PDB file of C-alpha atoms in Angstrom:
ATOM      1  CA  UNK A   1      36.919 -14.296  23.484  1.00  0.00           C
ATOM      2  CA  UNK A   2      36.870 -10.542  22.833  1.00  0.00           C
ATOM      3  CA  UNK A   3      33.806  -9.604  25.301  1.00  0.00           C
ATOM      4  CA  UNK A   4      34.647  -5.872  25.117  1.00  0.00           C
ATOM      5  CA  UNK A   5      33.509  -5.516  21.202  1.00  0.00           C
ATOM      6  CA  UNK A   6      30.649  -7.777  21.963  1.00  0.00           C
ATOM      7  CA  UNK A   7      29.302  -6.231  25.264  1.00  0.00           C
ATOM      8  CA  UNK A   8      29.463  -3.059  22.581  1.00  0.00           C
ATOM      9  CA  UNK A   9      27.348  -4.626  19.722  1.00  0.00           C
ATOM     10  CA  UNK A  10      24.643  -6.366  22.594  1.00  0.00           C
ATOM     11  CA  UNK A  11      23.920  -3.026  24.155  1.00  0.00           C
ATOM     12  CA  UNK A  12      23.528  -1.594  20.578  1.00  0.00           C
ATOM     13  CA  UNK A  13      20.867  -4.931  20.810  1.00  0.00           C
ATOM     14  CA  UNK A  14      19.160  -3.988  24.051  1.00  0.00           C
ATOM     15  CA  UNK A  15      18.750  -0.126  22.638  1.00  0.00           C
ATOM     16  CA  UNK A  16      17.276  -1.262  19.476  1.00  0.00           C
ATOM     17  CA  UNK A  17      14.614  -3.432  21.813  1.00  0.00           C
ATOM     18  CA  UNK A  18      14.348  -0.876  24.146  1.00  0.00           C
ATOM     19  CA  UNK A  19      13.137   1.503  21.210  1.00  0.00           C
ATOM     20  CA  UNK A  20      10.716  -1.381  19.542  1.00  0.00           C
ATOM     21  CA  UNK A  21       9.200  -0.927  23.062  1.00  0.00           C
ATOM     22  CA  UNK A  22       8.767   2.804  23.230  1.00  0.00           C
ATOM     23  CA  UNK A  23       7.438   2.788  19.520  1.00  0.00           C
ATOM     24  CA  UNK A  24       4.791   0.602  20.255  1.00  0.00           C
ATOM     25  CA  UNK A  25       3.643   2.151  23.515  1.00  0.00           C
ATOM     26  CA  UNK A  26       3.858   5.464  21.325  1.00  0.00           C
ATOM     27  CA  UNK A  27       6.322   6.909  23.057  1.00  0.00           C
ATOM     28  CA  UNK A  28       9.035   8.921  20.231  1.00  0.00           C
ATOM     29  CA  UNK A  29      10.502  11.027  22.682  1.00  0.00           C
ATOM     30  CA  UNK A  30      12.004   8.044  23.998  1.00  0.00           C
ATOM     31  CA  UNK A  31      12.593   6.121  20.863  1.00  0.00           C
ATOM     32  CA  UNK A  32      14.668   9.558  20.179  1.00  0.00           C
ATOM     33  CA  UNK A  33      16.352   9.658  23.010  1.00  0.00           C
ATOM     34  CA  UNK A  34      17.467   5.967  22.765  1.00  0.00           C
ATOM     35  CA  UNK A  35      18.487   6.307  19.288  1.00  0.00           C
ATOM     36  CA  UNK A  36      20.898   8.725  20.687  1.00  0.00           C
ATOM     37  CA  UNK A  37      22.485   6.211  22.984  1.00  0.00           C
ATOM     38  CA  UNK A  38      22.508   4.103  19.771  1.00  0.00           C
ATOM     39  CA  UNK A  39      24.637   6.591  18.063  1.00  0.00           C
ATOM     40  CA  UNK A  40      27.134   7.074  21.186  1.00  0.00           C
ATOM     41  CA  UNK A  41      27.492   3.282  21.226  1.00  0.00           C
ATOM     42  CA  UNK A  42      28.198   2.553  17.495  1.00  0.00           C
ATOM     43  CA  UNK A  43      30.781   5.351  17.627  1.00  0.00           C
ATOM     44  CA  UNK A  44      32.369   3.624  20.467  1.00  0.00           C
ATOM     45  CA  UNK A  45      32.189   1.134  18.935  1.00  0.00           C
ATOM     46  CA  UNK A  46      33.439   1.857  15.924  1.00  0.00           C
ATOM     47  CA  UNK A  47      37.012   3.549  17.847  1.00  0.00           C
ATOM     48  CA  UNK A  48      37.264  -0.304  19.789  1.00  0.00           C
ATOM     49  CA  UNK A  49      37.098  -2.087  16.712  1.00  0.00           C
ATOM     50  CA  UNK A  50      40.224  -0.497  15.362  1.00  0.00           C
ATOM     51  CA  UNK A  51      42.226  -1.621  17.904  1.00  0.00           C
ATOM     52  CA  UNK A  52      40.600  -5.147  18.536  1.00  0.00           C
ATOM     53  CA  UNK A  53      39.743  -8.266  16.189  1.00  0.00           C
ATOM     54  CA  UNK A  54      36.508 -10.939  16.828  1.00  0.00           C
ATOM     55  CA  UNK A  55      36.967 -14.603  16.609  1.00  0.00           C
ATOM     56  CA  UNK A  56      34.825 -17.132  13.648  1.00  0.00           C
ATOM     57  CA  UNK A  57      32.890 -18.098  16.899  1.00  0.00           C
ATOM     58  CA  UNK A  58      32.682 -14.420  18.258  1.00  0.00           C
ATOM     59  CA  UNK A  59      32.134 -13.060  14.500  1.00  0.00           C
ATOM     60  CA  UNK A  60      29.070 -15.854  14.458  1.00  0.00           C
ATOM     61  CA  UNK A  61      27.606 -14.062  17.579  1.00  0.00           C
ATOM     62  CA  UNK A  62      27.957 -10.511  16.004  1.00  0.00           C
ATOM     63  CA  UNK A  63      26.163 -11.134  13.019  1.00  0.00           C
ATOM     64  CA  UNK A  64      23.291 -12.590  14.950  1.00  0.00           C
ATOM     65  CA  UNK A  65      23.209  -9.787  17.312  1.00  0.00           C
ATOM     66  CA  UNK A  66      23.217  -7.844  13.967  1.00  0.00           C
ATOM     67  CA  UNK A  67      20.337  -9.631  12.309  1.00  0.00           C
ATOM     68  CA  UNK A  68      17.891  -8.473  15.577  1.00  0.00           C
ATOM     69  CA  UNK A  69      19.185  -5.517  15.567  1.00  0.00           C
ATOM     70  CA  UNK A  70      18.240  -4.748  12.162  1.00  0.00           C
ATOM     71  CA  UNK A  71      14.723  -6.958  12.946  1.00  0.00           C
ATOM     72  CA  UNK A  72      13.795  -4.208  15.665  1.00  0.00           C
ATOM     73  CA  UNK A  73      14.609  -1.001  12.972  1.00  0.00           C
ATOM     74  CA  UNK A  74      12.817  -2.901  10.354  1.00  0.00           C
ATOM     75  CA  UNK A  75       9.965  -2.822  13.113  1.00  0.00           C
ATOM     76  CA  UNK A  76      10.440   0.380  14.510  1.00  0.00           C
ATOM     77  CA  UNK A  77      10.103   2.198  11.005  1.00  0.00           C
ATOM     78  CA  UNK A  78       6.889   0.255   9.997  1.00  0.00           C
ATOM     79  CA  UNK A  79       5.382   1.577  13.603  1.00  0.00           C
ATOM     80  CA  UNK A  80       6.795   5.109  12.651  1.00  0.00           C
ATOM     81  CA  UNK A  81       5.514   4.981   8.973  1.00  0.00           C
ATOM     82  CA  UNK A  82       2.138   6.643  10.103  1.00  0.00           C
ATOM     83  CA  UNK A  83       3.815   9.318  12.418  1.00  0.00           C
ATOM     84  CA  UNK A  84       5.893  10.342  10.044  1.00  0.00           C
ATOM     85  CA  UNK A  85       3.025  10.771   7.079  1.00  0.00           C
ATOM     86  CA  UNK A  86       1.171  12.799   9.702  1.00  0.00           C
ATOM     87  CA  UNK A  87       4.231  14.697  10.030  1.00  0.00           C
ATOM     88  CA  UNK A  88       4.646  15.557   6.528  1.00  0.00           C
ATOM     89  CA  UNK A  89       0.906  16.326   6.456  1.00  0.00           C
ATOM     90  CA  UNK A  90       1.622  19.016   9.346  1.00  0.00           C
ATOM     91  CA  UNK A  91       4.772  20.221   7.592  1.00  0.00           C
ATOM     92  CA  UNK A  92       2.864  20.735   4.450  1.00  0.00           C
ATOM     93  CA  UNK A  93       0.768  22.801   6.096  1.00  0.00           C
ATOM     94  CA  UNK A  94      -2.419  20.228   5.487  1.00  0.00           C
ATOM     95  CA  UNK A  95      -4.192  19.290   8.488  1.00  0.00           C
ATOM     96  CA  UNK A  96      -5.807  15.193   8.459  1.00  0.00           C
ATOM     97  CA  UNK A  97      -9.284  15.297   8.106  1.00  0.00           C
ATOM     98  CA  UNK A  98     -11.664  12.639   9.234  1.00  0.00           C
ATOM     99  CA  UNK A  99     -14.641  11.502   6.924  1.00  0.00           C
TER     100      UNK A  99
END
């Protein structure tokens, strides 16, 4: 079993549920600063999966991991959808305004 390319895509796993946390407590700066470790990761990643191969079994095990992974961004952006429209409100140079 090739436990070097998984222990790679489950630490991708615990970022991504590490960020689903911060985003619901609010907390970006974090959810930014994990998605950095994200991107170190994958590009690690990436450079180990050149020289290594998974398994049926251990291919199996990756594409669940994957199917989480992408469960927490799916959930992550739907928490960020609001931030980001105030954002662009900001940006725009429109405050909100309460009625």
């Amino acid at each position: 079993m090739n436990t070097q390319l998984l222990s790679y895509y489950e630490a991708i796993e615990q970022a991504s549920a590490d960020m689903l946390m911060a985003a619901r407590c609010g907390n970006w700066d974090e959810v930014v600063k994990l998605e950095g470790a994200c991107v170190l990761l994958i590009s690690q990643l990436k450079h180990a999966a050149t020289q290594q191969h998974l398994g049926n079994e251990e291919a199996q095990l990756k594409t669940r991991i994957m199917q989480r992974i992408l469960l927490n961004d799916a959930e992550i952006r739907h928490l960020a959808e609001p931030w980001l429209d105030d954002l662009d409100q900001v940006l725009a140079g429109r405050s909100k305004t309460v009625h």
